[in-house]
PDB file of N, CA, C and O in Angstrom:
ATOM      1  N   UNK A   1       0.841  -1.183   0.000  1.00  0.00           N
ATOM      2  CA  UNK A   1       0.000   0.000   0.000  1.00  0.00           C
ATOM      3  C   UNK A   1       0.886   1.246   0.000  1.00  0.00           C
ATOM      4  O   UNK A   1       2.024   1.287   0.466  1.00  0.00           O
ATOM      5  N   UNK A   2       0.424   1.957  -0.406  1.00  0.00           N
ATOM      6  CA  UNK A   2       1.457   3.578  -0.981  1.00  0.00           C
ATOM      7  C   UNK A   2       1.384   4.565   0.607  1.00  0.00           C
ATOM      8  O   UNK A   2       0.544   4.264   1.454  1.00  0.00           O
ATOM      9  N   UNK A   3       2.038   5.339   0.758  1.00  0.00           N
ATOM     10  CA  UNK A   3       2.151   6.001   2.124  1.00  0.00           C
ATOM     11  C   UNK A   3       0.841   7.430   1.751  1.00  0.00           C
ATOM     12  O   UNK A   3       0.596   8.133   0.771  1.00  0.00           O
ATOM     13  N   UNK A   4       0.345   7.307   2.993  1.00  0.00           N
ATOM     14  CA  UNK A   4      -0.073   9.024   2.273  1.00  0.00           C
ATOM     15  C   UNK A   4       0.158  10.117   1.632  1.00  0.00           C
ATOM     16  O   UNK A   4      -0.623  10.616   0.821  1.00  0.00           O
ATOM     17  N   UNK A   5       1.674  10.744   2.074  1.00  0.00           N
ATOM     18  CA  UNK A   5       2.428  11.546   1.178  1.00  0.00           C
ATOM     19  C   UNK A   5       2.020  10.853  -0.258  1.00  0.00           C
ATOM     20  O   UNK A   5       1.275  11.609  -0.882  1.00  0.00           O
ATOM     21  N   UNK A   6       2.248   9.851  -0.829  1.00  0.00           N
ATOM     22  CA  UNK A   6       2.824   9.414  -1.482  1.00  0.00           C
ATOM     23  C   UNK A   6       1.212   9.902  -2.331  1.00  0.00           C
ATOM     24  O   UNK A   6       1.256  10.747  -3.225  1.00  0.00           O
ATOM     25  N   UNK A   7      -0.203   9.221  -1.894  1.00  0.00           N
ATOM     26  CA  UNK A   7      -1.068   9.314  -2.314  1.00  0.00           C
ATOM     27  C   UNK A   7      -1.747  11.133  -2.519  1.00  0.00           C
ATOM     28  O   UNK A   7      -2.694  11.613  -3.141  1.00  0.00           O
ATOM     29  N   UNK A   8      -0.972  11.537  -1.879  1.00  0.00           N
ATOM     30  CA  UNK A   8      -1.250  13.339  -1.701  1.00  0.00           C
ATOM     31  C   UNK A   8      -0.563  13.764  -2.949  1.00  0.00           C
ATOM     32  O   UNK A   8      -1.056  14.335  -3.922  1.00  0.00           O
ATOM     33  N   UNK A   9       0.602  13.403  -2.759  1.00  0.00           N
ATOM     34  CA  UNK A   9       1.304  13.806  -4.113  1.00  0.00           C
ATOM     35  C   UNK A   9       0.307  13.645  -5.697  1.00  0.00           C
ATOM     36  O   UNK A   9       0.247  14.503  -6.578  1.00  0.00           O
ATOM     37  N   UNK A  10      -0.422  12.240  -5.691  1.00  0.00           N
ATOM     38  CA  UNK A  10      -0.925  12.141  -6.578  1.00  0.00           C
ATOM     39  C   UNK A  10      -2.615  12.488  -6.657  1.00  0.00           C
ATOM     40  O   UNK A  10      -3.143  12.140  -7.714  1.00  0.00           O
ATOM     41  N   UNK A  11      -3.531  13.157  -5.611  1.00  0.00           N
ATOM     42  CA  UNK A  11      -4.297  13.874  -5.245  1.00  0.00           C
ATOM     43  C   UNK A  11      -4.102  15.634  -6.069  1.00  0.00           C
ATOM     44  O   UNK A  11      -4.997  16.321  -6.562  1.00  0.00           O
ATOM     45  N   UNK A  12      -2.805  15.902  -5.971  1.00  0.00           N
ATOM     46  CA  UNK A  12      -2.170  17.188  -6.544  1.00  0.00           C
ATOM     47  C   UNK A  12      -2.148  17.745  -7.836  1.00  0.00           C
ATOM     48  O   UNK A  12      -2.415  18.801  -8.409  1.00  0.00           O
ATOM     49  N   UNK A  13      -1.498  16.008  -8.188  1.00  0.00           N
ATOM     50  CA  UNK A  13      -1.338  15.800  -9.751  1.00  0.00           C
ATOM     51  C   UNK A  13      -2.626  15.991 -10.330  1.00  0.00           C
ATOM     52  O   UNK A  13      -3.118  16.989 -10.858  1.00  0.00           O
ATOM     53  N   UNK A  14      -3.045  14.932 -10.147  1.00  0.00           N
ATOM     54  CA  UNK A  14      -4.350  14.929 -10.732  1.00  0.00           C
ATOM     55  C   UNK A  14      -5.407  15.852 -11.306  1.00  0.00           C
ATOM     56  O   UNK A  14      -6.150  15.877 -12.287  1.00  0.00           O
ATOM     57  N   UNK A  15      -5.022  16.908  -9.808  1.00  0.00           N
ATOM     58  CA  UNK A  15      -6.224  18.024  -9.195  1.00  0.00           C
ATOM     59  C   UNK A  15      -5.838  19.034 -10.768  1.00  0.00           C
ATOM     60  O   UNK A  15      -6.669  19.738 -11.342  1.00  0.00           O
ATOM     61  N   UNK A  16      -4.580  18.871 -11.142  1.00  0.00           N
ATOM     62  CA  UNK A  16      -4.188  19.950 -12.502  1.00  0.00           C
ATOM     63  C   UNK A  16      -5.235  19.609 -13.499  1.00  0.00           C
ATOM     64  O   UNK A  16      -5.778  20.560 -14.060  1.00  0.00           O
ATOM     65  N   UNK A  17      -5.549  18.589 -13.763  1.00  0.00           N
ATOM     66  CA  UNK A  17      -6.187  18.148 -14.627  1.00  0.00           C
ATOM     67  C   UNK A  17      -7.724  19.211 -14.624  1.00  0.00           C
ATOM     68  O   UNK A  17      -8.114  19.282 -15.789  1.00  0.00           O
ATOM     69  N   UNK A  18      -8.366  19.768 -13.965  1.00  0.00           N
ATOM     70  CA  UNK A  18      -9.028  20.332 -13.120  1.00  0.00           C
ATOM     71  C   UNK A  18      -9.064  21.846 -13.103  1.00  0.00           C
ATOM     72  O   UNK A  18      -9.933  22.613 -12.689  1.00  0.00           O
ATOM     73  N   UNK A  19      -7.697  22.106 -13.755  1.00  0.00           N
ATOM     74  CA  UNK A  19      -7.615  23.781 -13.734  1.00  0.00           C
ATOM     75  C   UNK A  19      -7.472  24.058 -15.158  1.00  0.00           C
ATOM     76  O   UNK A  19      -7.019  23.281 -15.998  1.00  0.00           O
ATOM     77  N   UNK A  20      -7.997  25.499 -15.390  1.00  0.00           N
ATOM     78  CA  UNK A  20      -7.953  25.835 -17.020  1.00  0.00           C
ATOM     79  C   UNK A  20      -6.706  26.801 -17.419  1.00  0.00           C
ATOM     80  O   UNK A  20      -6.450  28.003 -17.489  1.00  0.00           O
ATOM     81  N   UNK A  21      -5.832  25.014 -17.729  1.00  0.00           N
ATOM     82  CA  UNK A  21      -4.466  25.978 -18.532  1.00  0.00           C
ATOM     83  C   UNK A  21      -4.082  24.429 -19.076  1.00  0.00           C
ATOM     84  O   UNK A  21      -4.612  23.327 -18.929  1.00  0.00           O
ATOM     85  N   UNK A  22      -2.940  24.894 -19.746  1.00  0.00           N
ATOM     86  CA  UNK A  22      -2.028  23.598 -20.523  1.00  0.00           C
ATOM     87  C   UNK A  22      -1.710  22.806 -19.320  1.00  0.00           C
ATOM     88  O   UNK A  22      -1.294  23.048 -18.187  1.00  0.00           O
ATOM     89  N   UNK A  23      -2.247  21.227 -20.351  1.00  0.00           N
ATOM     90  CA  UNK A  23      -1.503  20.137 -19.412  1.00  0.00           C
ATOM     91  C   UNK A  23      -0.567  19.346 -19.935  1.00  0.00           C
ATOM     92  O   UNK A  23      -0.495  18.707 -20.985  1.00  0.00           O
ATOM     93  N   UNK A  24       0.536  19.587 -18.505  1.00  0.00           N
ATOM     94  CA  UNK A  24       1.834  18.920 -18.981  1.00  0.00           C
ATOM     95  C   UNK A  24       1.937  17.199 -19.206  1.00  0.00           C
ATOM     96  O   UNK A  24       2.577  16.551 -18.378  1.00  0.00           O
ATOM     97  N   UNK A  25       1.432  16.671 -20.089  1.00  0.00           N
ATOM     98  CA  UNK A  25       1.164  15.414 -19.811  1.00  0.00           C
ATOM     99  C   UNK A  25       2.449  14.423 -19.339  1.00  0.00           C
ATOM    100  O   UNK A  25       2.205  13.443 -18.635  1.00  0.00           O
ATOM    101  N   UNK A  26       3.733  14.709 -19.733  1.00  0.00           N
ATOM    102  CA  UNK A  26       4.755  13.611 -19.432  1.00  0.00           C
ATOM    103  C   UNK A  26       4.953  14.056 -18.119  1.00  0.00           C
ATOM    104  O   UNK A  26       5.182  13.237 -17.230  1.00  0.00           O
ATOM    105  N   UNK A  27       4.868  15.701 -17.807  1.00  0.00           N
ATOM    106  CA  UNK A  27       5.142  16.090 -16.058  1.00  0.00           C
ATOM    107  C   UNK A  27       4.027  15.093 -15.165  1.00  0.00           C
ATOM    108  O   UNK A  27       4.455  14.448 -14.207  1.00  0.00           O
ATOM    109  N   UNK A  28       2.706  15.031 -15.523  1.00  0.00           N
ATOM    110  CA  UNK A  28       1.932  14.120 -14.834  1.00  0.00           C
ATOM    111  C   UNK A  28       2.000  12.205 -15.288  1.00  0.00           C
ATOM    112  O   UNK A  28       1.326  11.341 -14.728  1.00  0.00           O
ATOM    113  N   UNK A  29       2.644  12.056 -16.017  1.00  0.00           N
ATOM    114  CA  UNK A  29       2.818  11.002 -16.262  1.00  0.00           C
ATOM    115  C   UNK A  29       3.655  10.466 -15.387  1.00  0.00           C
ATOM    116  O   UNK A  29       3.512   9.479 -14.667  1.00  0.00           O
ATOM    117  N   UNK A  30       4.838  11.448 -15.551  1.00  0.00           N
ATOM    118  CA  UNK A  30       6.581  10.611 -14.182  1.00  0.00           C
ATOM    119  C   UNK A  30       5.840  11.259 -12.792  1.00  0.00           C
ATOM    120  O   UNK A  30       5.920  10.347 -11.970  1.00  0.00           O
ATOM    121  N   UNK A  31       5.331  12.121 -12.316  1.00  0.00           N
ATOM    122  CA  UNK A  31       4.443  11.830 -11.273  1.00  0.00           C
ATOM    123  C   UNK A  31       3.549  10.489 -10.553  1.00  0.00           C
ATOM    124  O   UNK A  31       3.688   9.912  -9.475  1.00  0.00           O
ATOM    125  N   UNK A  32       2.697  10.325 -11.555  1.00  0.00           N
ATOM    126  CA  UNK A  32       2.251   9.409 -10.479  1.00  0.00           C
ATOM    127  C   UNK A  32       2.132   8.283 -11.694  1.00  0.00           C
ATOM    128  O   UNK A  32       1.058   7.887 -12.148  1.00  0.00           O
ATOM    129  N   UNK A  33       3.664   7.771 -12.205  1.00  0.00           N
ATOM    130  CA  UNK A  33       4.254   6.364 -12.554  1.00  0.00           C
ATOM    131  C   UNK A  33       3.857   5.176 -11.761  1.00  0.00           C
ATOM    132  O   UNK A  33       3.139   4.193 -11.947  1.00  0.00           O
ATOM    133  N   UNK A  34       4.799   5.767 -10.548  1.00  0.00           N
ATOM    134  CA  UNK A  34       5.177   4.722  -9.835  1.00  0.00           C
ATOM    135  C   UNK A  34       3.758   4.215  -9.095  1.00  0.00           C
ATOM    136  O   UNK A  34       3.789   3.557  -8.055  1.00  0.00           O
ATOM    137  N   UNK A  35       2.206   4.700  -9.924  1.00  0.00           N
ATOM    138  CA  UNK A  35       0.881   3.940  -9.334  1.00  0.00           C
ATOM    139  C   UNK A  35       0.630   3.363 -10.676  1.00  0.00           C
ATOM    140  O   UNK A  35       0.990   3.694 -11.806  1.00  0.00           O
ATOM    141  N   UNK A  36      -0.548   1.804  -9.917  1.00  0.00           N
ATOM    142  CA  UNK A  36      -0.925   1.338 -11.332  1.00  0.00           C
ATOM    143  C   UNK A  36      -2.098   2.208 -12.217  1.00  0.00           C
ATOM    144  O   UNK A  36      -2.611   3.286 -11.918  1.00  0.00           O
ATOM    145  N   UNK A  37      -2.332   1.367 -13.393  1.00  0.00           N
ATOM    146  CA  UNK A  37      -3.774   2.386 -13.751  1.00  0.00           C
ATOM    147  C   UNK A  37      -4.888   2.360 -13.030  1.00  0.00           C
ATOM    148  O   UNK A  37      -5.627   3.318 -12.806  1.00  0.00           O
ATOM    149  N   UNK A  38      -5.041   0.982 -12.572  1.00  0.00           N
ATOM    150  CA  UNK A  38      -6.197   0.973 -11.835  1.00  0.00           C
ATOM    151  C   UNK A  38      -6.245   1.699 -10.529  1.00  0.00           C
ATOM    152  O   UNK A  38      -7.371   1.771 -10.037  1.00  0.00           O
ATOM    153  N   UNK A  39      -4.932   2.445  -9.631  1.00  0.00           N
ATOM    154  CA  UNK A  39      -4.892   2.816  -8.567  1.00  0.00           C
ATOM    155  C   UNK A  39      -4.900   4.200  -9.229  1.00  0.00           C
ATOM    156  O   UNK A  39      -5.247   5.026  -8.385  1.00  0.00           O
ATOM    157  N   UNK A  40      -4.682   4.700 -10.273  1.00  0.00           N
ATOM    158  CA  UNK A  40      -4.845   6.097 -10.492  1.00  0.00           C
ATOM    159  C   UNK A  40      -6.397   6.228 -11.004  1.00  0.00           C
ATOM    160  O   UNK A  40      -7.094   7.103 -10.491  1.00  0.00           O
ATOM    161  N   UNK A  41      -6.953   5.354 -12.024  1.00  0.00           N
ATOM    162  CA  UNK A  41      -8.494   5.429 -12.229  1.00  0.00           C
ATOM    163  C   UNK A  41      -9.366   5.580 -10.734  1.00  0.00           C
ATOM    164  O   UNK A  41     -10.408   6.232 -10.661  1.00  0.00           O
ATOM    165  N   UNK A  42      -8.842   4.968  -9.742  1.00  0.00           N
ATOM    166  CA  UNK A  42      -9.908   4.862  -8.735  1.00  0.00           C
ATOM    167  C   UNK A  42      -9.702   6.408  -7.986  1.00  0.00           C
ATOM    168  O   UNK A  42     -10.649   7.164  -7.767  1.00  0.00           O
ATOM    169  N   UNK A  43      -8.593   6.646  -7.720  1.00  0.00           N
ATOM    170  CA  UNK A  43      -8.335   7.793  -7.158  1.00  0.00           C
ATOM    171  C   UNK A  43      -8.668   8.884  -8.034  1.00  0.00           C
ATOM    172  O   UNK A  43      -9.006  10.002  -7.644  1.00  0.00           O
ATOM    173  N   UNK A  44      -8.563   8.522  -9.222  1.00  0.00           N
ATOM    174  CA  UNK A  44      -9.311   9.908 -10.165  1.00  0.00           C
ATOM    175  C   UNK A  44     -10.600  10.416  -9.886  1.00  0.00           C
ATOM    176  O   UNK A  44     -10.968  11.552  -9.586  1.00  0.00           O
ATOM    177  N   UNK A  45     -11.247   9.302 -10.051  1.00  0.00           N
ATOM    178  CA  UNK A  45     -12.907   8.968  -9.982  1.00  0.00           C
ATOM    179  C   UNK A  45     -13.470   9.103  -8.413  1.00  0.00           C
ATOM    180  O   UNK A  45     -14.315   9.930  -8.067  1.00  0.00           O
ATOM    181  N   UNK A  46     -12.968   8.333  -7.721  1.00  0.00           N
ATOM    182  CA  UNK A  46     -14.020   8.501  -6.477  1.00  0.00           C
ATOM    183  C   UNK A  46     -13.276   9.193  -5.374  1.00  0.00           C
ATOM    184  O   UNK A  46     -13.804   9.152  -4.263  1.00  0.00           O
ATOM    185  N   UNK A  47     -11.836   9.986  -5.539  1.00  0.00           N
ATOM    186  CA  UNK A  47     -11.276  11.177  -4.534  1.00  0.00           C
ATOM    187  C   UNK A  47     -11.093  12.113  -4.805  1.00  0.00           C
ATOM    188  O   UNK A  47     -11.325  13.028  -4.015  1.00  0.00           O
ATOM    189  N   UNK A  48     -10.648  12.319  -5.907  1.00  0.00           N
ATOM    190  CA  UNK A  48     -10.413  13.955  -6.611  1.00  0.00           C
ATOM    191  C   UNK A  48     -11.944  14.248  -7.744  1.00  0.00           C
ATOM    192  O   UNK A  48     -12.854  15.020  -7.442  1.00  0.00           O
ATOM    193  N   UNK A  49     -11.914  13.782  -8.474  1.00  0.00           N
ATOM    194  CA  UNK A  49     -13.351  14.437  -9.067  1.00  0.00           C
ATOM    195  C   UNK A  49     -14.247  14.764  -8.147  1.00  0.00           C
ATOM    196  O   UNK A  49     -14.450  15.945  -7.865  1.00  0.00           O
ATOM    197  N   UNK A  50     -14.898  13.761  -7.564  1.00  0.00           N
ATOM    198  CA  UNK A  50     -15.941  14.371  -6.417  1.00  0.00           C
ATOM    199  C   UNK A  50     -15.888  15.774  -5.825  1.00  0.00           C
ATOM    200  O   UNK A  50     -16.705  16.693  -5.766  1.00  0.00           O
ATOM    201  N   UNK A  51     -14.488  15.591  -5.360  1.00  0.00           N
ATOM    202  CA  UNK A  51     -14.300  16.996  -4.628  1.00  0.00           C
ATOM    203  C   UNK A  51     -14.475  18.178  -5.537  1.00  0.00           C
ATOM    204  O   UNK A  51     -15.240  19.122  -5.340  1.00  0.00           O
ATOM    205  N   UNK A  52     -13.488  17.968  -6.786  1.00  0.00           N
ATOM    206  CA  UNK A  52     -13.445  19.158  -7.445  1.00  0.00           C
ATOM    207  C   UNK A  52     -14.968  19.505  -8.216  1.00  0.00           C
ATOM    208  O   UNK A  52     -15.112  20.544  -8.860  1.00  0.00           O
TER     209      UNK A  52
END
C-alpha cells in the first residue's frame, strides 16, 4: 500500500487536470508512474473528481 504523502502527491497531480491551462502530460505522467492504472483510475474517480 502507498504512504499518504505518497497518495497526496498524486491527489495534486491529478487536481491539474481540473484547472484551465495547458496540461503537462509527461510532467503528470513521471508523477504518479510509480501507481498502477487501476490505482490512479480509482483515485481519479471517487477522490479527486468528487471533490473538485
Amino acid at each position: 500500500m502507498k504512504s499518504l504523502s505518497d497518495k497526496e502527491a498524486v491527489w495534486m497531480t491529478l487536481s491539474e487536470l481540473f484547472v484551465d491551462h495547458d496540461i503537462n502530460h509527461e510532467q503528470i505522467a513521471n508523477q504518479i508512474g510509480h501507481f498502477s492504472i487501476s490505482e490512479v483510475e480509482h483515485i481519479l474517480f471517487y477522490e479527486v473528481a468528487p471533490v473538485l
